[in-house]
Coordinates of C-alpha atoms in Angstrom, one line a residue:
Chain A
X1 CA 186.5 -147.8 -48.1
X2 CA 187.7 -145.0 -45.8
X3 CA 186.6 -142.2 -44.6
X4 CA 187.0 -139.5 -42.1
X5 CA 185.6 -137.3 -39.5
X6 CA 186.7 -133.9 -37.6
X7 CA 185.5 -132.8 -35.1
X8 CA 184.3 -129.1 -34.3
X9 CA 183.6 -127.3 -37.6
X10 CA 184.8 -124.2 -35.8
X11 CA 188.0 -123.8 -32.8
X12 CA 188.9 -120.6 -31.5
X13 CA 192.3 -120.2 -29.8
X14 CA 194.0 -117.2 -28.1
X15 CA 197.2 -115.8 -30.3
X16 CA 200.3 -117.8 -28.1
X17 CA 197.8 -120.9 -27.3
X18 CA 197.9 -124.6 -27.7
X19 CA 196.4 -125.5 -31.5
X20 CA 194.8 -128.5 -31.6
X21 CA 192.8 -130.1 -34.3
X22 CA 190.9 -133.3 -34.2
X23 CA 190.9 -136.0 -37.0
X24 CA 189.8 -139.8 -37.1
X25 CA 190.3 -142.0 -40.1
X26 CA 188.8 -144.9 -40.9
X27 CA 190.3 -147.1 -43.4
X28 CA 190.2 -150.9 -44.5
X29 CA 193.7 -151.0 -45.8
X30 CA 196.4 -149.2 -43.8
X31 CA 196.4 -145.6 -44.7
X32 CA 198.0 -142.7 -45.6
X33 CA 197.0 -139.4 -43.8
X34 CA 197.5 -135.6 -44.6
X35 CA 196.8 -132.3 -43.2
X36 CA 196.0 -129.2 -45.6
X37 CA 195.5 -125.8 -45.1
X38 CA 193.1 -123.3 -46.7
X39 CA 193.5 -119.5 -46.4
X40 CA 190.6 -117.0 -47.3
X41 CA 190.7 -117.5 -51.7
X42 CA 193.6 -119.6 -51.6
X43 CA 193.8 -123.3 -53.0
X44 CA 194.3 -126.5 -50.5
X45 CA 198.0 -126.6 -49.4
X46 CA 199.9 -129.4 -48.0
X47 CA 200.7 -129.4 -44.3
X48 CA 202.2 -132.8 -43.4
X49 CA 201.7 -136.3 -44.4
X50 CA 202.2 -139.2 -42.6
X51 CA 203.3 -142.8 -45.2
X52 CA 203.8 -144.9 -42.3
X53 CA 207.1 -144.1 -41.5
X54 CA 207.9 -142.5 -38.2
X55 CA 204.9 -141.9 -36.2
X56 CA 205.1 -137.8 -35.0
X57 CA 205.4 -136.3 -38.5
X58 CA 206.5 -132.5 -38.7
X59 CA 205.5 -130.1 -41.2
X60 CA 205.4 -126.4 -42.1
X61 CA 204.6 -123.3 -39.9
X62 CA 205.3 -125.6 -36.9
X63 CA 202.7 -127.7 -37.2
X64 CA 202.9 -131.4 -36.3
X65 CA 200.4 -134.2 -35.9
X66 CA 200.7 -137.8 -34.4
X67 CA 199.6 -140.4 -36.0
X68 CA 197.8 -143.5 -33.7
X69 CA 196.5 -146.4 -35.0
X70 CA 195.0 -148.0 -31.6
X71 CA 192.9 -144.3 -31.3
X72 CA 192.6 -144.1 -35.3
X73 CA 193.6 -140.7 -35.0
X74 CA 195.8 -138.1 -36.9
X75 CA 195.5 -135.1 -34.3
X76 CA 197.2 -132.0 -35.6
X77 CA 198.7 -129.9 -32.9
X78 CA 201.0 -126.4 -32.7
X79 CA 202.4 -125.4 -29.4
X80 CA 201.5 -121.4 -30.0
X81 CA 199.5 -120.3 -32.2
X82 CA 199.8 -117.3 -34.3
X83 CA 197.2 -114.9 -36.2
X84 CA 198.6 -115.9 -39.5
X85 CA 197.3 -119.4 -38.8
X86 CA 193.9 -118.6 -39.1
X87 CA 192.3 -120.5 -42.0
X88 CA 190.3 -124.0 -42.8
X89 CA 192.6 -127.4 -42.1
X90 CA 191.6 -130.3 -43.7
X91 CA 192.0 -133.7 -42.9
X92 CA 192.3 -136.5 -45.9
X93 CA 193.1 -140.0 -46.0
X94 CA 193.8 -142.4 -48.8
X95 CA 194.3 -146.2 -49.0
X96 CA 198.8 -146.8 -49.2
X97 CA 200.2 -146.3 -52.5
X98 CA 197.4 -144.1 -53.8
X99 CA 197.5 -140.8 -52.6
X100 CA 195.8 -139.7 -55.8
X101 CA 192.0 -140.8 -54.5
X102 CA 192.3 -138.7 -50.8
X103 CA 188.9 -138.6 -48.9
X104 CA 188.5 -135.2 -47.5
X105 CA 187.0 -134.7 -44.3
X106 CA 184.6 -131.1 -44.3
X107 CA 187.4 -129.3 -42.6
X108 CA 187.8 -127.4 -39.3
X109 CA 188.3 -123.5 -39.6
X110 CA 190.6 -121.9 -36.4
X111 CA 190.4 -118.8 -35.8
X112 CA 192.7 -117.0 -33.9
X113 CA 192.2 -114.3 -30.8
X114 CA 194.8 -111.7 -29.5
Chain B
X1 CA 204.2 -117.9 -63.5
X2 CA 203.9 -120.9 -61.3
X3 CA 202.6 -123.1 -59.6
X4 CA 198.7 -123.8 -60.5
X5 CA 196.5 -121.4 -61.7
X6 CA 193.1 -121.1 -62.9
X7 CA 190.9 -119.0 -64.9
X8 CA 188.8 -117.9 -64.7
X9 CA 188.5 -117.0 -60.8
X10 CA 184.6 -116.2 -60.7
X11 CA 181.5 -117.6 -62.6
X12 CA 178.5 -116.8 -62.9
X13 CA 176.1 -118.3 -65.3
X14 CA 172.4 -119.2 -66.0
X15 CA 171.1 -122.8 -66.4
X16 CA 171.3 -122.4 -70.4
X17 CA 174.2 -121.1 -70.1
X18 CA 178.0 -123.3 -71.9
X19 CA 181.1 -122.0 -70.3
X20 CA 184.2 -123.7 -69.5
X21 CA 186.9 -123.4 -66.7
X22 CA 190.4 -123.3 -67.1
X23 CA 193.6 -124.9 -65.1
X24 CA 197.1 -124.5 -66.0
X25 CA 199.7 -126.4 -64.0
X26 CA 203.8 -125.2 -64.7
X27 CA 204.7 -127.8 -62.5
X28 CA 205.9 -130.5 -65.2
X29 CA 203.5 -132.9 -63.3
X30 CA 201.7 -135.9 -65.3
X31 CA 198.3 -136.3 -63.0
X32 CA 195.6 -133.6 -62.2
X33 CA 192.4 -133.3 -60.8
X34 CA 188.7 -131.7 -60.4
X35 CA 187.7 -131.1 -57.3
X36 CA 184.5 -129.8 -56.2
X37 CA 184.4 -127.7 -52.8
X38 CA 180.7 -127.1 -51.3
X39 CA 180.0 -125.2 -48.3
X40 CA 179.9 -127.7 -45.2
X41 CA 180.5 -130.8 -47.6
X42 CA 183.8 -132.9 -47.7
X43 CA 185.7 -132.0 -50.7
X44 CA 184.6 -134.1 -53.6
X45 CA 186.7 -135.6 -56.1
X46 CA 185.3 -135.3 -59.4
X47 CA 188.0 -136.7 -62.1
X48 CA 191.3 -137.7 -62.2
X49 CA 193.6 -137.4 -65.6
X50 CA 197.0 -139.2 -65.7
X51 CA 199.1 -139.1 -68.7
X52 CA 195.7 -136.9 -70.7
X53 CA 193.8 -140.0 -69.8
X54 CA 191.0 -139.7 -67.7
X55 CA 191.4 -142.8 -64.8
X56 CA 188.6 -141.8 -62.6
X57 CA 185.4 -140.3 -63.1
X58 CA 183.5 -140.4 -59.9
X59 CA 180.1 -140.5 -61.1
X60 CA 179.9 -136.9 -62.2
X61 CA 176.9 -135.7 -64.0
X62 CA 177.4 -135.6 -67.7
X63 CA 176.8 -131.8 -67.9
X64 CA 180.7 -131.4 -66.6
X65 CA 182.5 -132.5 -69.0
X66 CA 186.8 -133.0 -69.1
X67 CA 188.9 -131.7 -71.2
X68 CA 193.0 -133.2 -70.7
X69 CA 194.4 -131.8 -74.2
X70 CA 198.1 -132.2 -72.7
X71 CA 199.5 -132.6 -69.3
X72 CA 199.6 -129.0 -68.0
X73 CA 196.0 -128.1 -69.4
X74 CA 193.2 -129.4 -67.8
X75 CA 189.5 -127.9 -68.6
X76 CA 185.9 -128.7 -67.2
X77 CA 183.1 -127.5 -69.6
X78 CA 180.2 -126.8 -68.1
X79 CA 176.8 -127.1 -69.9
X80 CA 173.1 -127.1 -68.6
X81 CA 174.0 -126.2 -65.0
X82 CA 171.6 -126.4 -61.5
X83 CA 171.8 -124.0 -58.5
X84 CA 173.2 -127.1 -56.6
X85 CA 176.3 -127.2 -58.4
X86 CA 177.4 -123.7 -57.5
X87 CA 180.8 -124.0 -55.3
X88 CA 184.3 -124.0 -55.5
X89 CA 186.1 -126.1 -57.8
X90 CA 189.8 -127.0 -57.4
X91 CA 192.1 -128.3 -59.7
X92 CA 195.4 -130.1 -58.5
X93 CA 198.1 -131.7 -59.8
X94 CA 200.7 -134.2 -58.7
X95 CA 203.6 -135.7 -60.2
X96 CA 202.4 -138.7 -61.1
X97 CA 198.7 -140.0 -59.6
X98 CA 200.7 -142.4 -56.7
X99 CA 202.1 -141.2 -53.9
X100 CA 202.5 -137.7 -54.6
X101 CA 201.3 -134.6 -53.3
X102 CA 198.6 -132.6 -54.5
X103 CA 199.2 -129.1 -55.2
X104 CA 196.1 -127.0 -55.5
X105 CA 195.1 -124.3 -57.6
X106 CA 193.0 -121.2 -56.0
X107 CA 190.0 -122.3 -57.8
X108 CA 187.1 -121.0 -59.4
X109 CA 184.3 -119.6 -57.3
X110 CA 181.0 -120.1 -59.6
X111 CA 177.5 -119.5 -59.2
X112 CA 174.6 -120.9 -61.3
X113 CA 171.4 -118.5 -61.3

């Protein structure tokens, strides 16, 4: 089984800040990990994925996130953040080879400041 | 058009009520999917077609109901509804139902009375 947790529901930045969302997997199997973004009406869009190849996985709009097995964490990060980031980031996991059956965690929504 | 779309984008209905929700995918993909979105809930998988044939139902009350006719039409028909299962359901789609990535539709906001 796997599952996974974020933490903060809610994480305010300034516009130019340090973005940095919190994921934790757990998983009995060695996992795959993604990051999706929601904006206001919008369907779930892929971010990044990490399928245990290299470690630091980039994705669009500059985000990145590291994936650490001894922390069991998939942090998401963005050096500056920008208004049009604002929206709901999920984290999901699913066990290798089956991406189809992802276990969503309840999401974190960023909102940004000027 | 492109992409995945459904239809239609709000719902609302009464308990009594039968309507059915739409999802078109013009992706070419062979696997999509039925998502339910609650407010402060993980998102929930609900079924999972690949092929038209349903390989994952995950223990989903008998009043929604599936509908894979071919691979780019997917339908949930709703009968008999409750107030708790008002949210926001998603369909996706993926190339096949391995590896692949998801791609989302904007879903369909609906409301039970």
């Amino acid at each position: 089984a796997q599952s996974v947790t974020q933490l903060g529901s809610h994480v305010s930045v300034s516009e130019g800040a340090l973005v940095l969302l919190r994921c934790n997997y757990s998983s009995s199997v060695p996992p795959y990990l993604f990051w999706y973004v929601q904006y206001p009406n919008q369907g779930l869009q892929l971010l990044l994925k990490y399928t245990s190849a290299a470690t630091l996985v980039k994705g669009i709009n500059g985000f990145e996130a590291e994936f650490k097995k001894s922390e069991t964490s998939f942090h998401l990060t963005k050096p500056s953040a920008h208004m049009s980031d604002a929206a709901e980031y999920f984290c999901a996991v699913s066990p290798t080879g089956t991406a189809s059956k992802l276990t969503f965690g309840t999401g974190t929504r960023l909102q940004v400041t000027l | 058009e492109t992409g995945v779309t459904q239809t239609p984008r709000h719902l609302v209905m009464g308990m009594t009520n039968k309507k059915s929700l739409k999802c078109e995918q013009h992706l070419g993909h062979n696997a999509m999917y039925w998502y339910k979105q609650s407010a402060k809930k993980p998102l929930e998988l609900m079924f999972v077609y690949n092929f038209k044939e349903q390989t994952e139902n995950n223990s989903v009350p008998s009043r929604f109901s599936p509908e894979c006719p071919n691979s780019s039409h997917l339908f949930l028909h709703l009968h008999t509804l409750q107030p708790e299962d008002s949210a926001l359901y998603l369909c996706a789609s993926s190339p096949m139902g391995g590896l692949d990535t998801q791609y989302f539709g904007p879903g369909t906001r609906l409301t039970v009375l």
